[in-house]
Coordinates of C-alpha atoms and ligand atoms in Angstrom, one line a residue:
X1 CA 93.2 82.5 94.5
X2 CA 94.5 84.2 91.3
X3 CA 94.4 87.6 89.7
X4 CA 92.5 86.7 86.6
X5 CA 89.1 88.2 87.2
X6 CA 86.2 89.7 85.2
X7 CA 85.8 93.5 85.4
X8 CA 82.7 94.8 83.7
X9 CA 82.3 91.4 82.0
X10 CA 85.8 91.4 80.5
X11 CA 88.6 89.0 81.8
X12 CA 91.5 91.0 83.2
X13 CA 95.0 89.9 84.2
X14 CA 95.5 92.1 87.3
X15 CA 94.6 95.5 85.9
X16 CA 95.1 94.7 82.2
X17 CA 92.1 93.7 80.0
X18 CA 93.0 90.4 78.3
X19 CA 91.6 91.6 74.8
X20 CA 94.1 94.5 74.8
X21 CA 97.0 92.0 75.0
X22 CA 95.4 89.7 72.5
X23 CA 95.0 92.5 70.0
X24 CA 98.7 93.5 70.4
X25 CA 100.3 90.0 70.5
X26 CA 97.9 87.8 68.5
X27 CA 96.6 84.5 69.7
X28 CA 97.3 82.0 71.2
X29 CA 99.6 83.1 74.0
X30 CA 100.4 82.3 77.7
X31 CA 99.7 85.1 80.2
X32 CA 101.2 85.2 83.7
X33 CA 100.3 87.3 86.7
X34 CA 103.2 88.6 88.8
X35 CA 100.8 89.2 91.8
X36 CA 99.7 85.5 91.8
X37 CA 103.3 84.2 91.5
X38 CA 104.3 86.4 94.4
X39 CA 101.3 85.5 96.5
X40 CA 101.9 81.7 96.0
X41 CA 105.6 81.8 96.7
X42 CA 104.9 83.8 99.9
X43 CA 102.2 81.4 101.0
X44 CA 104.9 78.6 101.1
X45 CA 107.5 80.8 102.6
X46 CA 105.2 82.0 105.4
X47 CA 103.9 78.4 106.0
X48 CA 107.4 77.4 107.0
X49 CA 107.9 80.5 109.2
X50 CA 109.6 79.5 112.4
X51 CA 111.8 76.8 111.0
X52 CA 115.0 77.2 109.0
X53 CA 113.9 76.7 105.4
X54 CA 114.3 77.5 101.7
X55 CA 111.6 77.3 99.2
X56 CA 113.2 76.0 96.0
X57 CA 110.8 76.6 93.1
X58 CA 110.7 73.6 90.8
X59 CA 111.3 75.6 87.7
X60 CA 110.3 72.7 85.4
X61 CA 106.8 74.0 86.0
X62 CA 107.4 77.3 84.2
X63 CA 110.9 78.5 83.5
X64 CA 110.8 81.8 81.7
X65 CA 113.6 84.1 82.9
X66 CA 111.0 86.7 83.9
X67 CA 109.3 84.2 86.2
X68 CA 112.6 83.0 87.7
X69 CA 113.7 86.6 88.3
X70 CA 110.3 87.5 89.9
X71 CA 110.6 84.6 92.3
X72 CA 114.4 84.9 92.9
X73 CA 113.8 88.5 94.0
X74 CA 111.5 87.2 96.7
X75 CA 114.2 85.0 98.0
X76 CA 113.3 81.7 96.2
X77 CA 115.8 79.0 95.6
X78 CA 115.5 76.9 92.4
X79 CA 115.1 73.1 91.9
X80 CA 116.7 72.3 88.6
X81 CA 116.6 69.0 86.7
X82 CA 119.0 69.5 83.8
X83 CA 122.0 71.5 82.7
X84 CA 119.7 73.7 80.7
X85 CA 117.6 74.6 83.8
X86 CA 120.8 75.1 85.8
X87 CA 122.0 77.6 83.1
X88 CA 118.6 79.3 83.0
X89 CA 118.6 79.7 86.8
X90 CA 122.1 81.2 86.7
X91 CA 121.2 83.5 83.8
X92 CA 118.3 84.8 85.9
X93 CA 120.7 85.7 88.6
X94 CA 120.0 82.9 91.1
X95 CA 123.2 82.2 93.0
X96 CA 124.6 78.7 93.0
X97 CA 124.1 78.3 96.8
X98 CA 120.3 78.6 96.2
X99 CA 120.1 75.9 93.4
X100 CA 119.4 72.3 94.1
X101 CA 120.0 69.7 91.4
X102 CA 117.4 66.9 91.1
X103 CA 116.8 64.5 88.3
X104 CA 117.3 60.8 87.6
X105 CA 120.0 60.9 85.0
X106 CA 122.4 63.8 85.7
X107 CA 125.2 63.5 83.1
X108 CA 128.9 64.1 83.8
X109 CA 128.8 67.4 81.9
X110 CA 125.8 68.6 83.9
X111 CA 127.5 67.6 87.2
X112 CA 130.7 69.4 86.2
X113 CA 128.9 72.6 85.2
X114 CA 127.0 72.7 88.5
X115 CA 130.1 72.0 90.5
X116 CA 132.0 74.7 88.6
X117 CA 129.2 77.3 88.8
X118 CA 128.2 76.6 92.4
X119 CA 125.5 74.3 93.7
X120 CA 123.6 74.0 97.0
X121 CA 123.3 70.3 96.7
X122 CA 122.8 67.4 94.4
X123 CA 119.8 65.2 95.2
X124 CA 121.4 61.8 94.2
X125 CA 119.1 59.3 92.7
X126 CA 121.3 56.1 92.5
X127 CA 124.6 54.7 93.5
X128 CA 126.1 54.8 90.0
X129 CA 125.2 58.5 89.9
X130 CA 126.8 59.0 93.3
X131 CA 130.0 57.5 92.1
X132 CA 130.1 59.8 89.1
X133 CA 129.5 62.9 91.3
X134 CA 132.3 61.7 93.5
X135 CA 134.7 61.2 90.6
X136 CA 133.9 64.6 89.0
X137 CA 134.2 66.4 92.3
X138 CA 137.5 64.8 93.0
X139 CA 138.8 65.6 89.5
X140 CA 137.8 69.3 90.1
X141 CA 139.4 69.2 93.5
X142 CA 136.2 70.1 95.2
X143 CA 133.5 68.6 97.4
X144 CA 129.9 68.0 96.3
X145 CA 127.2 68.4 98.9
X146 CA 124.7 65.6 98.4
X147 CA 121.4 64.3 99.8
X148 CA 120.2 60.9 98.7
X149 CA 116.6 60.7 97.3
X150 CA 114.8 57.9 99.1
X151 CA 111.8 56.2 97.6
X152 CA 109.5 55.7 100.6
X153 CA 107.0 53.3 98.9
X154 CA 104.1 55.6 99.5
X155 CA 101.1 55.9 97.3
X156 CA 100.7 59.6 96.4
X157 CA 97.1 58.9 95.1
X158 CA 97.6 61.0 92.0
X159 CA 97.7 60.3 88.2
X160 CA 99.9 57.3 87.5
X161 CA 102.1 59.3 85.1
X162 CA 103.1 61.8 87.9
X163 CA 103.3 59.4 90.9
X164 CA 106.9 58.9 91.9
X165 CA 107.0 57.5 95.4
X166 CA 106.1 53.8 94.9
X167 CA 108.8 51.2 94.8
X168 CA 107.9 50.4 91.1
X169 CA 108.7 54.0 90.1
X170 CA 112.2 54.8 88.7
X171 CA 113.0 57.4 91.4
X172 CA 115.4 57.4 94.3
X173 CA 116.8 54.4 96.2
X174 CA 114.5 52.1 98.1
X175 CA 114.3 53.4 101.6
X176 CA 115.0 49.9 102.9
X177 CA 118.5 50.2 101.4
X178 CA 119.2 53.6 102.7
X179 CA 121.7 52.7 105.4
X180 CA 123.8 50.7 103.0
X181 CA 123.8 53.5 100.4
X182 CA 124.6 56.2 103.0
X183 CA 127.5 54.0 104.2
X184 CA 128.7 53.8 100.6
X185 CA 128.4 57.6 100.1
X186 CA 130.4 58.2 103.3
X187 CA 133.3 56.1 101.9
X188 CA 133.5 57.9 98.6
X189 CA 135.9 60.9 98.2
X190 CA 134.6 64.3 97.1
X191 CA 131.2 63.9 98.6
X192 CA 129.7 65.6 101.7
X193 CA 126.6 63.8 102.8
X194 CA 124.3 66.5 104.3
X195 CA 120.8 65.2 104.2
X196 CA 117.9 63.2 102.8
X197 CA 115.6 64.0 99.9
X198 CA 112.1 62.7 99.1
X199 CA 109.5 63.6 96.5
X200 CA 106.5 61.3 96.1
X201 CA 104.6 62.8 93.2
X202 CA 102.7 65.8 91.8
X203 CA 99.2 67.2 92.1
X204 CA 98.6 65.5 95.4
X205 CA 95.2 66.5 96.8
X206 CA 95.5 64.9 100.2
X207 CA 98.0 65.4 103.0
X208 CA 98.1 61.9 104.2
X209 CA 100.7 60.6 101.7
X210 CA 103.0 63.5 102.6
X211 CA 102.6 62.6 106.2
X212 CA 103.5 59.0 105.6
X213 CA 106.6 59.9 103.6
X214 CA 107.8 62.6 105.9
X215 CA 107.4 60.3 108.9
X216 CA 109.6 57.8 107.2
X217 CA 112.2 60.5 106.5
X218 CA 112.2 61.5 110.2
X219 CA 112.7 57.9 111.3
X220 CA 115.5 57.5 108.7
X221 CA 117.2 60.7 110.0
X222 CA 117.5 59.2 113.4
X223 CA 118.8 55.9 112.1
X224 CA 121.4 57.6 109.9
X225 CA 122.5 59.8 112.7
X226 CA 122.9 56.8 114.9
X227 CA 125.1 55.3 112.1
X228 CA 127.3 58.4 112.4
X229 CA 126.0 60.6 109.5
X230 CA 125.5 64.2 110.0
X231 CA 122.0 64.9 108.6
X232 CA 121.4 68.6 108.6
X233 CA 119.1 69.2 105.7
X234 CA 115.8 67.6 104.6
X235 CA 114.5 68.2 101.1
X236 CA 110.9 67.3 101.1
X237 CA 110.1 67.7 97.4
X238 CA 107.1 69.3 95.8
X239 CA 103.8 68.0 94.8
X240 CA 101.1 70.0 96.6
X241 CA 98.1 70.0 94.2
X242 CA 96.0 72.9 93.0
X243 CA 92.3 73.3 92.3
X244 CA 91.7 72.9 88.5
X245 CA 88.0 73.3 88.8
X246 CA 86.8 76.1 90.9
X247 CA 83.8 74.4 92.4
X248 CA 84.3 70.9 93.7
X249 CA 88.0 70.6 94.6
X250 CA 89.7 71.9 97.7
X251 CA 93.3 70.6 97.9
X252 CA 95.0 71.3 101.2
X253 CA 96.4 74.8 101.7
X254 CA 100.1 75.6 102.0
X255 CA 99.5 76.6 105.6
X256 CA 98.2 73.1 106.4
X257 CA 101.1 71.5 104.5
X258 CA 103.5 73.7 106.4
X259 CA 102.0 72.7 109.7
X260 CA 102.3 69.0 108.7
X261 CA 106.0 69.6 107.9
X262 CA 106.5 71.2 111.3
X263 CA 104.7 68.3 113.0
X264 CA 106.6 65.6 111.2
X265 CA 110.1 66.9 110.9
X266 CA 110.2 70.2 112.8
X267 CA 111.9 68.6 115.8
X268 CA 114.7 67.1 113.8
X269 CA 116.9 70.2 114.0
X270 CA 117.3 70.2 110.2
X271 CA 117.1 72.9 107.6
X272 CA 114.0 72.1 105.5
X273 CA 113.7 72.6 101.7
X274 CA 110.6 72.2 99.7
X275 CA 110.3 72.1 95.9
X276 CA 106.9 73.3 94.9
X277 CA 106.3 74.0 91.2
X278 CA 102.7 73.7 90.3
X279 CA 101.2 75.5 93.2
X280 CA 103.4 78.5 92.6
X281 CA 102.9 78.8 88.8
X282 CA 99.8 76.8 87.9
X283 CA 97.1 79.3 88.7
X284 CA 99.4 82.2 87.9
X285 CA 99.0 81.5 84.2
X286 CA 96.3 81.2 81.6
X287 CA 96.4 80.3 77.9
X288 CA 94.5 82.7 75.7
X289 CA 93.2 81.4 72.4
X290 CA 90.6 82.3 69.8
X291 CA 87.7 80.4 68.2
X292 CA 88.6 79.8 64.5
X293 CA 85.6 77.6 63.6
X294 CA 82.4 76.2 64.9
X295 CA 81.4 72.9 63.4
X296 CA 78.2 70.9 63.8
X297 CA 79.1 67.3 63.9
X298 CA 76.8 64.2 64.2
X299 CA 75.3 64.6 67.6
X300 CA 77.9 67.0 68.9
X301 CA 79.2 70.5 68.2
X302 CA 82.9 71.3 68.0
X303 CA 84.6 74.5 68.9
X304 CA 87.9 74.7 66.9
X305 CA 90.5 76.9 68.6
X306 CA 93.8 78.3 67.3
X307 CA 95.5 76.6 70.3
X308 CA 96.4 72.9 70.0
X309 CA 97.8 70.0 71.8
X310 CA 101.3 71.2 71.0
X311 CA 100.6 74.4 73.0
X312 CA 99.0 72.7 76.0
X313 CA 99.6 69.0 76.1
X314 CA 98.2 68.2 79.6
X315 CA 94.6 67.2 78.4
X316 CA 96.0 64.8 75.8
X317 CA 98.7 63.4 78.0
X318 CA 97.1 63.1 81.5
X319 CA 93.4 63.5 80.7
X320 CA 93.8 66.8 82.6
X321 CA 90.9 69.1 83.2
X322 CA 91.3 72.8 82.6
X323 CA 88.6 75.3 83.1
X324 CA 87.8 77.0 79.8
X325 CA 86.1 80.4 80.1
X326 CA 85.1 83.1 77.6
X327 CA 87.2 86.2 77.8
X328 CA 84.1 88.3 77.4
X329 CA 81.5 87.0 79.9
X330 CA 78.3 85.7 78.4
X331 CA 75.1 87.7 79.2
X332 CA 73.5 86.5 82.4
X333 CA 70.9 83.8 81.9
X334 CA 72.3 82.5 78.5
X335 CA 71.8 78.7 78.2
X336 CA 75.0 76.6 78.4
X337 CA 75.4 74.0 75.7
X338 CA 77.8 71.0 75.5
X339 CA 80.8 71.5 73.1
X340 CA 83.8 69.4 72.2
X341 CA 86.7 71.9 72.4
X342 CA 89.5 70.9 70.0
X343 CA 92.6 72.2 68.3
X344 CA 93.5 72.1 64.6
X345 CA 96.1 69.3 64.8
X346 CA 95.3 66.1 62.8
X347 CA 94.8 63.7 65.6
X348 CA 91.8 63.0 67.7
X349 CA 94.0 63.4 70.8
X350 CA 94.0 67.1 70.0
X351 CA 90.9 67.5 72.2
X352 CA 90.9 69.8 75.2
X353 CA 87.5 68.9 76.5
X354 CA 84.5 66.7 75.5
X355 CA 80.9 67.8 76.0
X356 CA 82.0 70.8 78.1
X357 CA 79.0 73.1 78.9
X358 CA 79.7 76.6 77.6
X359 CA 77.7 79.6 76.6
X360 CA 77.6 79.6 72.8
X361 CA 80.7 81.1 71.2
X362 CA 81.2 82.9 67.9
X363 CA 84.0 83.0 65.4
X364 CA 86.8 85.2 66.7
X365 CA 85.8 85.0 70.4
X366 CA 88.6 84.8 72.8
X367 CA 88.6 82.0 75.4
X368 CA 91.0 81.3 78.2
X369 CA 92.3 78.1 79.7
X370 CA 92.7 78.6 83.4
X371 CA 95.4 77.0 85.6
X372 CA 97.8 76.7 82.6
X373 CA 100.8 78.4 84.2
X374 CA 102.5 75.2 85.3
X375 CA 103.5 72.5 82.8
X376 CA 102.0 74.5 80.0
X377 CA 104.5 76.6 78.0
X378 CA 107.4 74.4 79.1
X379 CA 105.8 71.3 77.6
X380 CA 104.9 72.9 74.4
X381 CA 106.4 71.9 71.1
X382 CA 106.5 73.0 67.4
X383 CA 104.6 69.9 66.2
X384 CA 103.0 70.7 62.9
X385 CA 105.5 73.6 62.6
X386 CA 103.2 75.6 64.8
X387 CA 105.5 78.2 66.4
X388 CA 106.0 78.1 70.1
X389 CA 103.4 80.6 71.4
X390 CA 104.4 83.8 73.1
X391 CA 104.6 84.3 76.9
X392 CA 103.4 87.5 78.4
X393 CA 103.6 88.8 81.9
X394 CA 101.5 91.4 83.7
X395 CA 102.4 93.4 86.7
X396 CA 99.6 95.7 87.9
X397 CA 98.7 97.8 84.9
X398 CA 101.9 97.0 83.0
X399 CA 102.5 94.1 80.7
X400 CA 105.4 92.8 78.6
X401 CA 106.1 90.0 76.1
X402 CA 108.6 87.7 77.9
X403 CA 109.0 85.3 75.0
X404 CA 108.1 86.5 71.5
X405 CA 106.5 84.2 68.9
X406 CA 109.2 82.9 66.5
X407 CA 108.7 83.6 62.8
X408 CA 108.4 80.7 60.4
X409 CA 111.9 81.7 59.1
X410 CA 113.2 81.4 62.7
X411 CA 111.9 77.9 62.8
X412 CA 113.0 76.8 59.3
X413 CA 116.4 78.3 59.6
X414 CA 117.2 76.1 62.6
X415 CA 117.5 73.2 60.2
X416 CA 120.8 72.7 58.5
X417 CA 121.0 71.1 55.1
X418 CA 123.6 68.3 54.4
X419 CA 126.1 69.2 51.6
X420 CA 124.7 66.5 49.3
X421 CA 121.3 68.2 49.0
Ligands
LLP1 N1 110.6 68.0 92.8 C1 110.8 67.0 92.0 C2 111.9 66.1 92.2 C3 109.9 66.7 90.9 O1 110.1 65.7 90.1 C4 108.8 67.6 90.7 C5 107.8 67.4 89.7 C6 108.6 68.7 91.6 C7 109.6 68.9 92.6 C8 107.5 69.7 91.5 O2 106.3 69.1 91.7 P1 105.0 70.0 91.7 O3 105.1 70.9 93.0 O4 105.0 70.9 90.5 O5 103.8 69.1 91.8 N2 104.0 67.5 83.7 C9 103.2 67.0 84.8 C10 103.8 67.2 86.1 C11 105.1 66.5 86.3 C12 105.8 66.7 87.6 C13 107.2 66.2 87.6 N3 107.9 66.4 88.8 C14 101.8 67.7 84.7 O6 101.6 68.5 83.8 O7 100.9 67.5 85.5

């Protein structure tokens, strides 16, 4: 459920008509709903009621300071994957003890910054990384709390580019080697081994892969305890999928996911962390864009928008489906026609949808891409020197620009010219 609904035929974000924002900000832009972000965070938090837990928002999904502050005020922790994300989380006021550091290639500088600024734990991805964390912590005269990310060799049944839990993927250490790796960790100075981490992929639309993975984690907890390790925290990753089409998809609900967690690991006496990103931010954001041209091609009609693949890369990169809706609803009974919905960038990959049935559009009409809140703005670029598009947030009847559109000068002046030119 989200808070982008039609009122009198006009799409609203909470209580604000979308055309009002478009007129003030210009198109294209991302638009987030505070109420939806809040609702989705609470769904997870409540689903884990009754067990000691922390919901660490995977901020890679959408990392604007305003989004982080909204979630942090509700008690969210953050899952960060880079020094930049760590700095962003801190800038948004998230205390170090609520920040977990994931990511396959943490550099020495990133590790040092997190140890200096405060960190809840590092989710370690390999033995070489473990050794670097040990060395940096020892140099700083501190102790780094760590979990080790295990790769449970489970098929997440999602798009290949976002599946992470099979042994051929680059993530974590093979679960079969866990005892060895934990023994190694216990011998290293500057480390405090506190738990186990697992994350098997993103946009999972079935619970079964989670169940298989979490069962393996519960078994491993017992094994490692028997080996003498104190396992007090389980980080179960993110990945719960969202409905991208409103009709035929019904991924499991956070309540069902929470129940599964309780069933599989609730009895282990561990604090549980989860790292959802997409389910919190995905349906809390839309991309608003405008029709710049209509073009009749050979056997197909194109709608050319002012948004492009650089603004929302998911369709080009993952063949992702996003619902595309007119901001002003078509009159009832209007015939739908198939359109190819494209951006202005000079590659055929700049296609958002092929032969998508839509009510006929006119030049200047506003359209919205739904479910664009996660992995939308954060994956955008300035390809073709198209400025990063603004982000806007609504809260009831209020709205604010939370990242302005840069000017061409802002972009150009970032380049520096060598003295010989
Ligand atoms: N934890 C870890 C260690 C992760 O790698 C990820 C996502 C998450 C949590 C959050 O997963 P979520 O709850 O959002 O599914 N750009 C892709 C998605 C990449 C996901 C990467 N890792 C997309 O647009 O579909």
